[in-house]
Steps between C-alpha positions, in 0.01 A plus 500: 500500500837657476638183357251496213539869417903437499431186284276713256697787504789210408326326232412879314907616540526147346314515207624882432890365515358253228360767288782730554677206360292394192508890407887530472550170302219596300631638118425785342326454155801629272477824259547369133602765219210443182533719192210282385714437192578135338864490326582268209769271634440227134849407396390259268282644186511399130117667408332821598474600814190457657641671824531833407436866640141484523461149593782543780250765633185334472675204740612754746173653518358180562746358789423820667140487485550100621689638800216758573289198501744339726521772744144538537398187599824461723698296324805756462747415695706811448485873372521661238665845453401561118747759319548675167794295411823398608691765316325754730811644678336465857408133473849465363656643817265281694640207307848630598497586868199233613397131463230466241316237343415522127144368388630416104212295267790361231373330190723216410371350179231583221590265285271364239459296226282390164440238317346479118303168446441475122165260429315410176706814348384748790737669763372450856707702822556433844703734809639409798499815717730493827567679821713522732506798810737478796370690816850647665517612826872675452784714608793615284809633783697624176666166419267264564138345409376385832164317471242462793235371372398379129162362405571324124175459287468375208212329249419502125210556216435279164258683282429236253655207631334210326413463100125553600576834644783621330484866365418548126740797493818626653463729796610850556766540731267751663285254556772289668654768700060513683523123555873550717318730705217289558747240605633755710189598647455128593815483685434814717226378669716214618725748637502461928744505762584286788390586823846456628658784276599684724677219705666379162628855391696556814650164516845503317533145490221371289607298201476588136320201255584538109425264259847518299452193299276296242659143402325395165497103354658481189157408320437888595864610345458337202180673432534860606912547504547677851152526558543826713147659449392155653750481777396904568137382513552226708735691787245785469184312568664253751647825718156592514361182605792430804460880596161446523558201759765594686444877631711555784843577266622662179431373211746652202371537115650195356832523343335449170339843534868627432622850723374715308213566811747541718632811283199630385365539916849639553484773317155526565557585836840675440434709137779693534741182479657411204441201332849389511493547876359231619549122375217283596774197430669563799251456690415177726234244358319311723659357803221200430446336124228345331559271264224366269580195320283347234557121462274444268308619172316356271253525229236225438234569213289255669209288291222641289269250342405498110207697557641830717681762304634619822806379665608555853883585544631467864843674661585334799792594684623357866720753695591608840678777699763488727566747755902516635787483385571148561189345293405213709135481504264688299249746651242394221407291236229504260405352164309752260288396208399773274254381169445700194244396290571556124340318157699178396644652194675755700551351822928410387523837359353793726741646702375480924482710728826438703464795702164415607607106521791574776309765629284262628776262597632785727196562666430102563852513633348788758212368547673185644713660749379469892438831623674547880 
């Protein structure tokens, strides 16, 4: 009898060892500063800007109702400490004498575009709407961006993409500025984070992934100069796609996204800095690239019979991504076909959608790539 009570009374300091164990390896769900603000980080902008003021703060008031959501039905995995601002003076001396994590929602392109398609003498319009939010998890030690965690989303609208839908009149930029923040909307509820977050914002050693080049066939040159609304388009949507894949690191917005971001949450976090303070050049890119090359692009207008007034006009472009330095093997390669349907008599003469075209390349490309 004694030898089973000793043998209980074994098993039970046993188990409690093991839980005393699990307890102190076990992490403590970080604190995470959220001024439920989005910043405008869009370094490259010809038009009007769709991201402004009162769009910035419809976005933030939508991320933070996403990570109510989130929190409710336990998929939070950290806290949030919601404040004023960071120009408050005690969340600035917090910043100062503590480790902190930043919570900053940067947009990183609003870029859009028209098109006038002029038929039997009338004027029909097309927009391509896009978006682009990067979800930092941040600190800023006075010299230096440090990034935890980044979740890069991206996607795009047409509003009268084909002949047979087009727009019989030109659309208010108002108008535009309610279709970014629908595309914004969109993104947000893809917002989530890893279950491991707390694991990956303690580790020092995780590798940073930025897609800091686009390699473009001359056929694409020749057409479109440097092309770099296409090569933006293509790094933006493809950093979105590997992110999306591979969740366990840090994925960078693409070099084609400029530094501007990395300013604009600077000084977000630091107001009382002055621009000329800080120079996001100096800063480290990635310590892994992405390169996207596109071998191939071409245009076939394809057969239409005698009788059909429609023609169908294909883009097909072959690229693949390569992830290293050294460029031995690709990660992923995909061939994209994209068809536009236009009438015969304007089928050589209608400009495409291109951003639409390698938008959809750059997703293929994603789509392709073998998650872990």
């Amino acid at each position: 009898m004694n030898t089973i009570r000793k043998l209980v009374y074994g098993l039970l300091l046993a188990g409690a060892c093991v839980l005393g164990s699990a307890s102190s390896f076990a992490q403590e769900a970080p604190q995470i500063l959220w001024d439920r603000q989005a910043i405008d980080g869009v370094e490259y902008r010809e038009q009007t800007i769709l991201a402004g003021q009162e769009e910035l703060a419809a976005i933030g008031k939508m991320l933070d109702a996403r990570l109510e959501y989130l929190r409710s039905v336990g998929k939070l995995p950290f806290k949030t400490l919601v404040i004023d601002g960071f120009q408050n003076n005690d969340v600035q001396s917090k910043m100062a004498q503590e480790d902190y994590i930043a919570l900053v929602p940067v947009v990183t392109s609003d870029l859009h575009k028209s098109k006038v398609i002029n038929y039997k003498n009338l004027n029909y319009y097309s927009y391509t709407v896009r978006a682009e939010l990067n979800v930092l998890l941040c600190t800023y030690d006075g010299s230096n961006l440090k990034i935890l965690y980044n979740l890069p989303l991206a996607n795009q609208a047409v509003l009268g993409g084909s002949l047979e839908d087009a727009l019989n009149e030109p659309l208010a930029d108002d108008i535009l500025k309610k279709q970014f923040v629908y595309n914004m909307e969109q993104l947000v509820e893809e917002v989530s984070f890893p279950e491991q977050l707390t694991k990956q914002l303690s580790d020092p050693y995780l590798p940073t992934y930025q897609v800091n080049n686009v390699e473009l066939p001359d056929s694409v040159l020749q057409k479109f100069g440097d092309a770099s609304e296409l090569k933006a388009v293509l790094a933006g949507t493809f950093t979105n796609q590997y992110s999306a894949k591979y969740r366990d690191g840090i994925v960078l917005p693409s070099t084609l996204s400029g530094t501007e971001w990395k300013k604009a949450v600077v000084q977000h976090l630091t107001p009382s800095l002055n621009a000329g303070e800080y120079d996001p050049t100096q800063e480290a890119g990635g310590d892994v690239p992405i390169k996207i090359k596109v071998n191939d692009w071409k245009v076939d207008a394809g057969f239409a019979s005698q009788y059909s007034i429609m023609l169908d006009v294909k883009s097909i472009t072959d690229l693949e991504a390569y992830v290293g330095a050294k460029e031995t093997k690709p990660l992923c390669k995909a061939q994209s076909v994209s068809t536009t349907r236009l009438p015969k008599d304007l089928a050589f003469n209608v400009q495409i959608n291109w951003l639409e075209v390698f938008n959809d390349a750059a997703l293929e490309l994603g789509n392709s790539i073998k998650a872990k």
